Structure formats: C-alpha cells, structure tokens
Amino acid sequence: MELAKHWRLKGARYRLEGARDRRTNTITFPPPHFSGPDDELVILSGRGEIWSWSAVENGLDAWGGRYLVALVKLVEGPLVTAQLTDVDPDAVHIGQPVEMVTRKLRDLGEDGLLVYGYKFRPLLE
Amino acid sequence: MAITRSDTGIVGYGAYIPRFRIADSEIARVWAGGGSGPVEGKAVAGTDEDTITMAIEAGRNALRRAQLDGAQLGTVWIGSESHPYAVKPSGTLVAEALGCRPTVHAADWEFACKAGTEALTAGMGMVSSGLVEYALAVGADTAQGRPGDALEYTAAAGAAAMIIGSSAKALATIDATVSYVTDTPDFFRRADRPYPVHGNRFTGEPAYFHHIEAAATELLHEIGAEPGDFRYLVLHQPNAKFPQVAAKQLGFRPEQVAPGLLAPRIGNTYSAAALLGLCATLDITEVGERIMLVSYGSGAGADAYALTATEHLGQARDRAPRTSVYLAREQSVDYATYARMRGKYNLG
C-alpha cells in the first residue's frame, strides 16, 4: 500500500516544506531526500505564477481522468509541478498569479489511503 | 448548561465554500419532472475536495485573520458528520497542514449539524482554564443526501473555522453561551449506511424549532437581554424558511437575520452552516454591535452564544477572503456532473 512512502512526503505535500541551503540561500522544493549539513527546513508561501501549463487529456483514472498540470514558479524561486484546480482551461494563462491549496490527490480504493497534497488555483480576489 | 461569564472570544475566523453549485430546479428536473426546492441551489464539493481539505482552507483563513502561526494552536478540533475516514482522524491531517506542533491536541467531534459549535464551546473551556492559549474549532461537511430524497435539495458542502483566545485579543468576545439538548430522533444515520434518514415534518416543530428557541430564550433570560439588543442573529439553516420562521417567533426582525442567511444560495452546509453564517456576519459587524448565534444538531440540541464585536474586528476582516468572495465564485453544474462529483455512479 506504500503507506510509508506517502507518510514520508507529508511535509512537502501538506505545507510546502522545502530546504534552504544556509550558505547559498538556495531553496529547493521538494526538499532533497538526503539533506546536507547546511540545509534547513523552510515553509514556502504557496504564492507564485504559472510558468507553463498543459492539459492532460487522457490521464490515469486515479488522477481523475482529464486534468490541467502546470509548472508554477514560486515567489521563493523553485519551479513546482502540480495540478491546477478550480479553473477552466480557457481561463489559464502563463504569468497568472496562483496560490497553493491542499486537495485530495488520489483515492487508493475502498481499503486504501486517501492521499492529500498541494494543487494550485488562481489567486482568489 | 449556561455559561454567563466568559473571558474568551473569537480571535480569528475563516470561511470556505466550494465553487460548484447545483440549482434545486435541476434536481427537481431529474426527480420530479420539474419545479423547484427549498433553496435556490447548493454548494457542491469538487472531486478533489472533502471535509479535510475544506477544513484546511477555512483554518488557514482563520490563522491569517488572527495573525497566528499554526504552531501557536493548542487544539485542532474538527466537527463533522462526513469525516472522510470512519477510523482515522481528520484533525491530525488538518493540524499538519496548518503547521501545528505534534504536541497539539487534535480530535474529531460529532453531533450532526452542531459538531462545530460543540468544539467551539469546548475550546472556550480550554482557553478559559488556561490549558491552551488558542483553540481551533472547525465545522465542515460534505453532506449526504439520498438521490431523489428531500435532503438532496439542500445537503451541501462548506467549512468554517473559529480560533478561540482570550477576550483581550478577540475580534468578537463570547459573552455567554447556553447548550440545550434532548433525545429527539428527528434525523440519524446508522453505522455503515451511506445516507441519513429523517422524520420529514418531525424535523420541524419538536426538533429544530423547539431546541433553537429554547436555547435562544434561555440565553436571553440568563443575560437579561432582548432581541432588540442584538444587531444580528445567525441560526442554523437547514433551508431558507426554518431560520426565518424561528427568528420571527423569537422576536427578531428580518434585517437582523439577512447577512448571515446563506442557505438560500448554498443550501445546508451542516456542521458549517451556523458558523459560516457567523463568518458572513462578522465580515460586516461594527465595533460594539452584538450577535446572537444559535446552532442546531439533530438528535438533538442547540448551542446559543452572545457575541460582541471589538475594535480589532475591522482591521482583521480583510486579512483573508471574505465569505462573499467564496459566495461569488459560482460555477453551476448539471445533475450528471454533480452525480459524478458526489460519487453517485456505480462503476461496477
């Protein structure tokens, strides 16, 4: 059931936990599996803009069939791949301000885990 | 139980309403060959939303208004009758998403539609006793309605979060509260059953109206107040009519009820309904104005509260999206799409 795998990723998925290198001030997201001695955890703001995006017309059933996916440039620097939600394809554009929301990513079946994590949606006015 | 002295208040509040709506006329088209229902339409959770995700967004909005970090919360309590798991708490996941410390107290509450205010009253106790500095109480639901049943016209989705803290920091002080419960079987869902059953007209007079009016009347008596002393009244709202009738019977005017009456547009958001009405009301309340809040949960009981807005409310309300922002982002769906979103298709 890969319970441990999902559990291990919760910091990044639930609250955008990334890593900052204290020497270079570089922020990495998701954080590296093996952090170095100069890495510290940092919670990213979840604000950013759409750097590029695409529609996946024939997605896995587990991902809800058709969905939009984007590369989001976070204000802290990292480029994150994530689904877009609460938006229609004709309302998406490059440079659009977006914010992170926590949503259900996958339902692993009646006897399986519900997997939650980040998606992005257009910034609420 | 009446608590007429309280040194606690709401230090942060947050709303969440999903963007999808289905019109009652669309439900009536499918099941009754046309017509309308008890509300205009109801809010529907998207396929990637549930009680946990809605509680998280409402909680984040409450933290922003309170200018608090999740690590400062002493409790994360989620009241709902639609927790995604039968066994596995919603509260732990919400707590992690809000950035709480593992030493936070996280738990789920259940009392039909008043599970959220149960957590609110308990949070007052934790703060008042000094056991925690801040308590988060959330009411959230993706309510279930059997296809074609009367409940399907109103059973909606939404969440509202309240952070309780000392009255000195409050956006609105909680001045008094009364809880009124009896064993009244107006609505219930047995274990492992997908949809609740209800007593039709029995859900009205002996259930909703009796408990709401008893709790409100007792509260007014305990604090020596009259309906005219309150600027606003927020009631649990299973439909558009019940809260308006109860308000009139209690002696409140329609304009006292209007700002917190969201059911006509979004349906019955169950554990969130009264608290979402409170969010919408706090969005416009001025310093010194008083609000009466009365929740209702089947089974049955009502929690009544008297609140007073403080000078901190005005500057806090725009630190997070107002309830009207969530109300305005309407995306209407047809019955077939709604049925998919609610998992009503048997895929074999």
Tab-separated table of C-alpha atoms in Angstrom:
chain	number	residue	atom	x	y	z
A	1	MET	CA	0.000	0.000	0.000
A	2	GLU	CA	3.047	2.242	0.079
A	3	LEU	CA	1.891	3.758	3.356
A	4	ALA	CA	5.437	4.712	4.364
A	5	LYS	CA	6.112	6.403	1.024
A	6	HIS	CA	3.107	8.714	1.332
A	7	TRP	CA	3.828	9.359	5.033
A	8	ARG	CA	7.414	10.355	4.230
A	9	LEU	CA	6.229	13.006	1.742
A	10	LYS	CA	3.681	14.695	4.003
A	11	GLY	CA	5.790	17.735	4.927
A	12	ALA	CA	6.173	18.787	1.310
A	13	ARG	CA	2.652	17.774	0.320
A	14	TYR	CA	0.702	19.303	3.202
A	15	ARG	CA	2.604	22.505	3.897
A	16	LEU	CA	5.162	23.007	1.097
A	17	GLU	CA	8.142	22.199	3.282
A	18	GLY	CA	11.297	22.887	1.288
A	19	ALA	CA	15.009	23.073	2.086
A	20	ARG	CA	17.210	26.166	2.282
A	21	ASP	CA	20.971	25.950	1.967
A	22	ARG	CA	22.286	28.359	4.630
A	23	ARG	CA	25.500	29.084	2.673
A	24	THR	CA	23.959	29.900	-0.700
A	25	ASN	CA	20.409	30.748	0.446
A	26	THR	CA	19.167	28.487	-2.352
A	27	ILE	CA	15.721	26.993	-1.770
A	28	THR	CA	14.942	23.505	-3.057
A	29	PHE	CA	11.464	22.044	-3.363
A	30	PRO	CA	10.651	19.300	-2.799
A	31	PRO	CA	13.492	19.020	-0.274
A	32	PRO	CA	16.254	16.538	-1.156
A	33	HIS	CA	15.886	13.002	0.217
A	34	PHE	CA	19.221	13.362	1.995
A	35	SER	CA	19.678	16.873	3.347
A	36	GLY	CA	23.165	18.305	3.743
A	37	PRO	CA	24.633	19.803	6.935
A	38	ASP	CA	23.796	23.332	5.778
A	39	ASP	CA	20.168	22.579	4.836
A	40	GLU	CA	17.312	23.838	6.981
A	41	LEU	CA	13.583	23.294	6.566
A	42	VAL	CA	11.611	26.243	5.250
A	43	ILE	CA	7.850	26.557	4.717
A	44	LEU	CA	7.117	28.121	1.338
A	45	SER	CA	4.350	30.699	0.981
A	46	GLY	CA	2.400	28.878	-1.722
A	47	ARG	CA	2.221	32.029	-3.842
A	48	GLY	CA	3.577	32.048	-7.377
A	49	GLU	CA	2.673	32.273	-11.037
A	50	ILE	CA	2.085	29.876	-13.888
A	51	TRP	CA	5.382	29.398	-15.738
A	52	SER	CA	3.902	26.898	-18.186
A	53	TRP	CA	0.917	24.572	-18.285
A	54	SER	CA	-0.776	21.795	-20.246
A	55	ALA	CA	-3.971	19.771	-20.330
A	56	VAL	CA	-3.628	16.034	-19.796
A	57	GLU	CA	-6.480	14.714	-21.919
A	58	ASN	CA	-6.070	11.034	-21.137
A	59	GLY	CA	-4.914	10.913	-17.539
A	60	LEU	CA	-4.913	7.943	-15.217
A	61	ASP	CA	-8.317	7.230	-13.665
A	62	ALA	CA	-6.692	7.582	-10.254
A	63	TRP	CA	-5.894	11.187	-11.137
A	64	GLY	CA	-9.480	11.917	-12.151
A	65	GLY	CA	-9.173	11.451	-15.912
A	66	ARG	CA	-8.671	14.798	-17.634
A	67	TYR	CA	-6.793	17.437	-15.680
A	68	LEU	CA	-4.613	20.522	-16.008
A	69	VAL	CA	-0.987	20.438	-14.928
A	70	ALA	CA	1.339	23.403	-14.512
A	71	LEU	CA	4.878	24.394	-13.747
A	72	VAL	CA	4.428	27.006	-11.047
A	73	LYS	CA	7.233	29.476	-10.317
A	74	LEU	CA	7.010	30.068	-6.576
A	75	VAL	CA	7.866	33.523	-5.242
A	76	GLU	CA	10.736	31.901	-3.292
A	77	GLY	CA	12.232	30.618	-6.562
A	78	PRO	CA	11.566	26.893	-7.018
A	79	LEU	CA	9.627	25.607	-10.015
A	80	VAL	CA	6.947	23.127	-8.890
A	81	THR	CA	4.971	20.665	-11.000
A	82	ALA	CA	1.389	20.400	-9.782
A	83	GLN	CA	-2.205	20.026	-10.880
A	84	LEU	CA	-4.355	23.115	-11.281
A	85	THR	CA	-7.801	23.082	-9.691
A	86	ASP	CA	-10.888	25.320	-9.629
A	87	VAL	CA	-10.057	26.691	-13.072
A	88	ASP	CA	-11.183	26.020	-16.627
A	89	PRO	CA	-8.661	25.540	-19.475
A	90	ASP	CA	-9.824	28.707	-21.259
A	91	ALA	CA	-9.135	30.760	-18.128
A	92	VAL	CA	-5.481	29.705	-17.676
A	93	HIS	CA	-2.553	31.767	-18.916
A	94	ILE	CA	1.196	31.956	-18.451
A	95	GLY	CA	2.104	34.527	-15.803
A	96	GLN	CA	-1.214	34.042	-13.976
A	97	PRO	CA	-0.922	34.509	-10.182
A	98	VAL	CA	-1.790	31.297	-8.332
A	99	GLU	CA	-1.899	30.048	-4.754
A	100	MET	CA	-1.425	26.647	-3.181
A	101	VAL	CA	-4.437	24.748	-1.875
A	102	THR	CA	-4.450	21.345	-0.193
A	103	ARG	CA	-6.654	18.886	-2.029
A	104	LYS	CA	-7.264	15.172	-2.342
A	105	LEU	CA	-4.722	13.907	-4.885
A	106	ARG	CA	-5.668	10.245	-5.064
A	107	ASP	CA	-8.111	7.764	-3.614
A	108	LEU	CA	-6.341	4.401	-3.376
A	109	GLY	CA	-9.590	2.430	-3.202
A	110	GLU	CA	-12.091	1.384	-0.520
A	111	ASP	CA	-9.404	-0.276	1.589
A	112	GLY	CA	-6.699	2.195	0.639
A	113	LEU	CA	-5.366	5.534	1.712
A	114	LEU	CA	-6.716	8.934	0.719
A	115	VAL	CA	-3.678	10.889	-0.472
A	116	TYR	CA	-3.699	14.664	0.076
A	117	GLY	CA	-1.326	17.304	-1.190
A	118	TYR	CA	-0.793	20.571	-2.985
A	119	LYS	CA	-2.535	21.849	-6.076
A	120	PHE	CA	-2.679	25.423	-7.325
A	121	ARG	CA	-5.618	27.627	-8.251
A	122	PRO	CA	-5.936	31.213	-9.499
A	123	LEU	CA	-5.398	33.644	-6.626
A	124	LEU	CA	-8.759	34.496	-5.002
A	125	GLU	CA	-9.606	38.171	-5.345
B	1	MET	CA	-25.908	24.491	30.812
B	2	ALA	CA	-25.481	28.230	30.866
B	3	ILE	CA	-22.114	29.962	30.961
B	4	THR	CA	-22.805	33.618	31.526
B	5	ARG	CA	-19.302	34.801	32.267
B	6	SER	CA	-16.613	34.231	29.682
B	7	ASP	CA	-13.164	35.726	29.266
B	8	THR	CA	-12.793	34.239	25.786
B	9	GLY	CA	-13.569	35.352	22.269
B	10	ILE	CA	-13.095	34.720	18.565
B	11	VAL	CA	-9.548	35.861	17.687
B	12	GLY	CA	-9.699	34.568	14.097
B	13	TYR	CA	-12.369	33.227	11.754
B	14	GLY	CA	-12.291	31.719	8.277
B	15	ALA	CA	-14.832	30.544	5.724
B	16	TYR	CA	-14.658	28.103	2.842
B	17	ILE	CA	-17.318	27.320	0.241
B	18	PRO	CA	-16.577	25.173	-2.831
B	19	ARG	CA	-17.156	26.869	-6.170
B	20	PHE	CA	-19.600	24.370	-7.676
B	21	ARG	CA	-23.385	24.867	-7.411
B	22	ILE	CA	-26.341	22.793	-8.489
B	23	ALA	CA	-29.726	24.509	-8.762
B	24	ASP	CA	-32.672	22.918	-6.956
B	25	SER	CA	-34.596	23.257	-10.233
B	26	GLU	CA	-32.012	20.935	-11.829
B	27	ILE	CA	-32.500	18.316	-9.084
B	28	ALA	CA	-36.281	18.710	-9.453
B	29	ARG	CA	-35.958	18.293	-13.239
B	30	VAL	CA	-34.385	14.867	-12.734
B	31	TRP	CA	-36.517	13.549	-9.879
B	32	ALA	CA	-39.850	15.414	-10.052
B	33	GLY	CA	-40.205	16.302	-13.721
B	34	GLY	CA	-39.600	19.983	-12.945
B	35	GLY	CA	-40.315	22.528	-10.248
B	36	SER	CA	-38.147	23.971	-7.504
B	37	GLY	CA	-36.899	23.181	-3.991
B	38	PRO	CA	-36.466	24.755	-0.560
B	39	VAL	CA	-33.358	26.724	-1.658
B	40	GLU	CA	-32.173	28.204	-4.972
B	41	GLY	CA	-29.229	25.829	-5.112
B	42	LYS	CA	-26.482	24.300	-3.060
B	43	ALA	CA	-22.689	24.266	-2.906
B	44	VAL	CA	-21.073	21.040	-4.116
B	45	ALA	CA	-17.551	19.880	-3.283
B	46	GLY	CA	-15.313	19.153	-6.287
B	47	THR	CA	-13.882	15.676	-6.834
B	48	ASP	CA	-10.691	16.696	-5.023
B	49	GLU	CA	-12.458	18.218	-2.007
B	50	ASP	CA	-13.785	16.806	1.239
B	51	THR	CA	-14.202	17.742	4.897
B	52	ILE	CA	-10.422	17.641	5.445
B	53	THR	CA	-9.483	19.901	2.503
B	54	MET	CA	-12.244	22.407	3.282
B	55	ALA	CA	-11.298	22.484	6.975
B	56	ILE	CA	-7.694	23.216	5.997
B	57	GLU	CA	-8.600	26.241	3.862
B	58	ALA	CA	-11.028	27.615	6.472
B	59	GLY	CA	-8.340	27.053	9.129
B	60	ARG	CA	-5.692	28.888	7.094
B	61	ASN	CA	-8.074	31.832	6.677
B	62	ALA	CA	-8.703	31.903	10.435
B	63	LEU	CA	-4.947	31.851	11.169
B	64	ARG	CA	-4.434	34.798	8.779
B	65	ARG	CA	-7.116	36.876	10.464
B	66	ALA	CA	-5.701	36.024	13.895
B	67	GLN	CA	-2.135	36.708	12.634
B	68	LEU	CA	-1.107	33.434	14.228
B	69	ASP	CA	1.142	30.618	13.152
B	70	GLY	CA	-0.237	27.065	13.278
B	71	ALA	CA	2.448	26.237	15.842
B	72	GLN	CA	0.638	28.508	18.329
B	73	LEU	CA	-2.572	26.445	18.294
B	74	GLY	CA	-3.314	24.271	21.313
B	75	THR	CA	-6.199	22.343	19.756
B	76	VAL	CA	-7.303	21.394	16.243
B	77	TRP	CA	-10.843	20.107	16.537
B	78	ILE	CA	-12.940	19.198	13.515
B	79	GLY	CA	-16.707	18.842	13.873
B	80	SER	CA	-18.369	16.974	11.003
B	81	GLU	CA	-20.707	14.150	10.075
B	82	SER	CA	-18.756	13.483	6.876
B	83	HIS	CA	-15.216	12.760	8.051
B	84	PRO	CA	-13.505	11.078	5.074
B	85	TYR	CA	-12.430	8.090	7.174
B	86	ALA	CA	-14.646	6.112	9.567
B	87	VAL	CA	-11.485	5.438	11.604
B	88	LYS	CA	-8.526	7.824	11.205
B	89	PRO	CA	-8.829	11.354	12.483
B	90	SER	CA	-9.325	14.362	10.235
B	91	GLY	CA	-7.781	16.555	12.930
B	92	THR	CA	-4.245	15.183	12.654
B	93	LEU	CA	-4.054	15.839	8.923
B	94	VAL	CA	-5.545	19.317	9.261
B	95	ALA	CA	-3.085	20.061	12.095
B	96	GLU	CA	-0.083	19.054	9.966
B	97	ALA	CA	-1.322	21.114	7.020
B	98	LEU	CA	-1.722	24.164	9.284
B	99	GLY	CA	1.843	23.769	10.558
B	100	CYS	CA	0.901	22.823	14.124
B	101	ARG	CA	3.355	21.224	16.526
B	102	PRO	CA	2.863	17.476	17.196
B	103	THR	CA	2.075	18.439	20.816
B	104	VAL	CA	-1.228	19.995	19.661
B	105	HIS	CA	-4.454	18.288	20.785
B	106	ALA	CA	-6.236	17.067	17.634
B	107	ALA	CA	-9.622	15.361	17.570
B	108	ASP	CA	-12.868	14.939	15.637
B	109	TRP	CA	-16.285	15.844	17.004
B	110	GLU	CA	-19.724	14.572	16.059
B	111	PHE	CA	-23.227	15.906	16.811
B	112	ALA	CA	-24.986	16.055	13.428
B	113	CYS	CA	-25.062	19.728	12.350
B	114	LYS	CA	-23.755	21.207	15.601
B	115	ALA	CA	-20.459	19.323	15.808
B	116	GLY	CA	-18.615	22.569	15.031
B	117	THR	CA	-20.139	24.565	17.887
B	118	GLU	CA	-19.522	21.646	20.274
B	119	ALA	CA	-15.837	22.142	19.538
B	120	LEU	CA	-16.297	25.907	19.939
B	121	THR	CA	-17.745	25.558	23.458
B	122	ALA	CA	-15.047	23.035	24.429
B	123	GLY	CA	-12.421	25.449	23.069
B	124	MET	CA	-13.803	28.187	25.323
B	125	GLY	CA	-13.213	25.862	28.274
B	126	MET	CA	-9.628	25.063	27.250
B	127	VAL	CA	-8.761	28.735	26.803
B	128	SER	CA	-10.648	29.981	29.853
B	129	SER	CA	-8.941	27.426	32.095
B	130	GLY	CA	-5.526	28.399	30.787
B	131	LEU	CA	-4.789	24.907	29.446
B	132	VAL	CA	-4.172	26.330	25.953
B	133	GLU	CA	-3.716	29.854	24.633
B	134	TYR	CA	-5.538	29.279	21.336
B	135	ALA	CA	-8.060	26.626	20.312
B	136	LEU	CA	-9.146	25.959	16.727
B	137	ALA	CA	-12.703	24.694	16.239
B	138	VAL	CA	-13.894	23.864	12.714
B	139	GLY	CA	-17.297	22.854	11.401
B	140	ALA	CA	-17.068	21.202	7.964
B	141	ASP	CA	-19.263	18.887	5.930
B	142	THR	CA	-19.854	17.380	2.531
B	143	ALA	CA	-23.388	16.429	3.443
B	144	GLN	CA	-25.022	13.263	2.159
B	145	GLY	CA	-28.462	13.140	0.571
B	146	ARG	CA	-30.057	10.066	-0.978
B	147	PRO	CA	-30.774	10.699	-4.666
B	148	GLY	CA	-34.336	11.968	-5.044
B	149	ASP	CA	-34.845	12.409	-1.288
B	150	ALA	CA	-35.935	15.767	0.156
B	151	LEU	CA	-32.468	16.112	1.727
B	152	GLU	CA	-30.797	16.066	-1.675
B	153	TYR	CA	-32.200	19.520	-2.444
B	154	THR	CA	-30.278	21.084	0.454
B	155	ALA	CA	-27.382	18.802	1.572
B	156	ALA	CA	-24.380	20.987	0.707
B	157	ALA	CA	-20.661	21.448	1.360
B	158	GLY	CA	-18.675	24.087	3.235
B	159	ALA	CA	-16.435	24.787	6.207
B	160	ALA	CA	-15.957	27.493	8.825
B	161	ALA	CA	-13.134	27.816	11.335
B	162	MET	CA	-13.022	29.730	14.614
B	163	ILE	CA	-9.927	30.369	16.723
B	164	ILE	CA	-10.797	30.922	20.370
B	165	GLY	CA	-8.443	33.008	22.504
B	166	SER	CA	-8.574	35.467	25.375
B	167	SER	CA	-11.196	38.198	25.128
B	168	ALA	CA	-8.436	40.852	25.282
B	169	LYS	CA	-7.250	39.837	21.790
B	170	ALA	CA	-10.684	38.971	20.422
B	171	LEU	CA	-12.274	40.245	17.225
B	172	ALA	CA	-15.546	39.400	18.966
B	173	THR	CA	-15.911	38.448	22.614
B	174	ILE	CA	-18.048	35.451	23.522
B	175	ASP	CA	-20.077	36.852	26.384
B	176	ALA	CA	-22.283	33.882	27.232
B	177	THR	CA	-23.419	30.507	25.930
B	178	VAL	CA	-26.222	28.050	26.590
B	179	SER	CA	-26.498	24.448	25.407
B	180	TYR	CA	-29.910	22.751	25.253
B	181	VAL	CA	-30.236	19.047	24.382
B	182	THR	CA	-32.895	16.311	24.476
B	183	ASP	CA	-33.059	12.847	22.946
B	184	THR	CA	-35.111	13.602	19.831
B	185	PRO	CA	-34.815	11.196	16.864
B	186	ASP	CA	-35.507	13.638	14.015
B	187	PHE	CA	-32.588	12.602	11.783
B	188	PHE	CA	-29.911	9.934	12.008
B	189	ARG	CA	-27.587	7.688	10.061
B	190	ARG	CA	-26.796	4.181	11.269
B	191	ALA	CA	-23.204	2.933	11.094
B	192	ASP	CA	-22.074	1.853	7.614
B	193	ARG	CA	-25.128	3.333	5.902
B	194	PRO	CA	-24.415	5.813	3.103
B	195	TYR	CA	-27.352	8.173	3.617
B	196	PRO	CA	-29.159	9.523	6.680
B	197	VAL	CA	-32.903	9.184	7.252
B	198	HIS	CA	-35.121	11.943	8.560
B	199	GLY	CA	-38.546	12.279	10.125
B	200	ASN	CA	-39.983	14.613	7.473
B	201	ARG	CA	-42.211	17.113	9.342
B	202	PHE	CA	-40.964	15.722	12.674
B	203	THR	CA	-37.680	17.542	11.934
B	204	GLY	CA	-39.525	20.850	12.370
B	205	GLU	CA	-41.559	21.717	15.452
B	206	PRO	CA	-40.291	19.211	18.088
B	207	ALA	CA	-36.754	19.241	16.730
B	208	TYR	CA	-35.316	22.353	15.022
B	209	PHE	CA	-37.764	24.946	16.340
B	210	HIS	CA	-38.032	23.643	19.909
B	211	HIS	CA	-34.276	23.378	20.500
B	212	ILE	CA	-33.307	26.607	18.741
B	213	GLU	CA	-35.983	28.598	20.511
B	214	ALA	CA	-35.349	27.008	23.918
B	215	ALA	CA	-31.598	27.668	23.750
B	216	ALA	CA	-32.067	31.235	22.487
B	217	THR	CA	-34.764	32.042	25.056
B	218	GLU	CA	-32.657	30.637	27.891
B	219	LEU	CA	-29.650	32.659	26.758
B	220	LEU	CA	-31.680	35.885	26.594
B	221	HIS	CA	-33.044	35.148	30.065
B	222	GLU	CA	-29.620	34.366	31.557
B	223	ILE	CA	-28.011	37.583	30.329
B	224	GLY	CA	-31.100	39.759	30.717
B	225	ALA	CA	-31.207	40.748	27.037
B	226	GLU	CA	-33.900	41.183	24.399
B	227	PRO	CA	-33.837	40.504	20.655
B	228	GLY	CA	-33.574	44.254	20.004
B	229	ASP	CA	-30.230	44.363	21.896
B	230	PHE	CA	-28.600	42.357	19.101
B	231	ARG	CA	-27.622	43.828	15.747
B	232	TYR	CA	-27.598	40.382	14.110
B	233	LEU	CA	-28.968	36.877	14.584
B	234	VAL	CA	-27.370	33.805	12.980
B	235	LEU	CA	-29.228	30.490	13.150
B	236	HIS	CA	-28.540	27.019	11.861
B	237	GLN	CA	-30.093	26.978	8.413
B	238	PRO	CA	-31.245	23.618	7.010
B	239	ASN	CA	-33.229	25.515	4.369
B	240	ALA	CA	-34.283	29.118	3.685
B	241	LYS	CA	-37.567	29.000	5.609
B	242	PHE	CA	-36.770	27.448	9.021
B	243	PRO	CA	-34.321	30.122	10.278
B	244	GLN	CA	-36.578	32.950	9.124
B	245	VAL	CA	-39.612	31.461	10.886
B	246	ALA	CA	-37.628	30.756	14.079
B	247	ALA	CA	-36.203	34.294	14.068
B	248	LYS	CA	-39.678	35.785	13.758
B	249	GLN	CA	-41.033	33.596	16.553
B	250	LEU	CA	-38.147	34.735	18.784
B	251	GLY	CA	-38.948	38.370	18.038
B	252	PHE	CA	-36.081	39.207	15.685
B	253	ARG	CA	-36.565	41.286	12.523
B	254	PRO	CA	-35.676	40.032	9.012
B	255	GLU	CA	-32.835	42.572	8.657
B	256	GLN	CA	-31.126	41.096	11.739
B	257	VAL	CA	-31.061	37.685	10.041
B	258	ALA	CA	-30.322	38.613	6.411
B	259	PRO	CA	-26.471	38.959	6.450
B	260	GLY	CA	-25.936	35.517	7.982
B	261	LEU	CA	-28.588	33.737	5.944
B	262	LEU	CA	-26.579	31.847	3.298
B	263	ALA	CA	-28.791	28.752	2.902
B	264	PRO	CA	-30.936	30.214	0.090
B	265	ARG	CA	-27.788	30.403	-2.083
B	266	ILE	CA	-25.634	27.478	-0.916
B	267	GLY	CA	-28.009	25.093	0.873
B	268	ASN	CA	-27.411	23.418	4.221
B	269	THR	CA	-23.693	23.094	4.928
B	270	TYR	CA	-24.481	21.071	8.088
B	271	SER	CA	-21.719	21.496	10.703
B	272	ALA	CA	-20.540	24.615	8.876
B	273	ALA	CA	-23.958	26.252	8.422
B	274	ALA	CA	-24.300	28.401	11.559
B	275	LEU	CA	-20.562	29.158	11.704
B	276	LEU	CA	-20.461	30.188	8.017
B	277	GLY	CA	-23.393	32.499	8.737
B	278	LEU	CA	-21.322	33.908	11.607
B	279	CYS	CA	-18.331	34.428	9.256
B	280	ALA	CA	-20.504	36.374	6.787
B	281	THR	CA	-21.919	38.436	9.662
B	282	LEU	CA	-18.508	39.171	11.231
B	283	ASP	CA	-17.449	40.419	7.775
B	284	ILE	CA	-19.780	43.419	8.248
B	285	THR	CA	-20.266	43.841	12.012
B	286	GLU	CA	-19.079	47.126	13.557
B	287	VAL	CA	-17.391	47.600	16.912
B	288	GLY	CA	-19.758	47.243	19.864
B	289	GLU	CA	-22.503	45.506	17.884
B	290	ARG	CA	-23.821	42.259	19.322
B	291	ILE	CA	-24.519	38.994	17.521
B	292	MET	CA	-26.578	36.037	18.666
B	293	LEU	CA	-25.541	32.687	17.195
B	294	VAL	CA	-27.617	29.512	17.599
B	295	SER	CA	-26.555	26.211	16.078
B	296	TYR	CA	-28.718	23.115	15.835
B	297	GLY	CA	-27.798	19.444	15.591
B	298	SER	CA	-30.260	16.617	15.080
B	299	GLY	CA	-30.575	14.075	17.780
B	300	ALA	CA	-30.974	16.836	19.127
B	301	GLY	CA	-29.550	20.018	20.566
B	302	ALA	CA	-28.785	23.698	20.089
B	303	ASP	CA	-25.890	25.885	21.273
B	304	ALA	CA	-26.640	29.586	21.678
B	305	TYR	CA	-23.960	32.285	22.027
B	306	ALA	CA	-23.940	36.019	22.630
B	307	LEU	CA	-21.001	37.812	20.987
B	308	THR	CA	-19.853	41.436	20.848
B	309	ALA	CA	-17.595	42.822	18.116
B	310	THR	CA	-14.433	44.592	19.337
B	311	GLU	CA	-12.254	47.331	17.879
B	312	HIS	CA	-9.925	44.610	16.449
B	313	LEU	CA	-12.519	43.208	14.033
B	314	GLY	CA	-12.405	45.959	11.424
B	315	GLN	CA	-8.713	45.625	10.648
B	316	ALA	CA	-8.770	41.789	10.714
B	317	ARG	CA	-11.579	41.049	8.280
B	318	ASP	CA	-9.628	41.681	5.087
B	319	ARG	CA	-6.579	39.638	6.060
B	320	ALA	CA	-8.349	36.675	4.403
B	321	PRO	CA	-11.040	36.341	1.716
B	322	ARG	CA	-14.466	37.440	2.905
B	323	THR	CA	-17.330	34.954	2.764
B	324	SER	CA	-18.785	36.975	-0.117
B	325	VAL	CA	-15.714	36.111	-2.244
B	326	TYR	CA	-16.485	32.414	-1.882
B	327	LEU	CA	-20.208	33.002	-2.477
B	328	ALA	CA	-19.480	34.913	-5.690
B	329	ARG	CA	-17.313	32.299	-7.422
B	330	GLU	CA	-20.236	30.205	-8.615
B	331	GLN	CA	-19.745	27.508	-11.235
B	332	SER	CA	-23.030	25.788	-11.935
B	333	VAL	CA	-23.099	22.080	-12.783
B	334	ASP	CA	-25.825	19.816	-14.159
B	335	TYR	CA	-27.156	16.761	-12.328
B	336	ALA	CA	-24.971	14.306	-14.231
B	337	THR	CA	-21.780	16.201	-13.300
B	338	TYR	CA	-22.968	16.624	-9.730
B	339	ALA	CA	-23.644	12.872	-9.504
B	340	ARG	CA	-20.069	12.199	-10.642
B	341	MET	CA	-18.633	14.689	-8.155
B	342	ARG	CA	-20.572	13.108	-5.304
B	343	GLY	CA	-19.589	9.566	-6.295
B	344	LYS	CA	-23.167	8.521	-7.009
B	345	TYR	CA	-22.336	6.385	-10.049
B	346	ASN	CA	-21.791	2.684	-9.550
B	347	LEU	CA	-18.815	1.938	-11.775
B	348	GLY	CA	-19.264	-1.829	-11.386
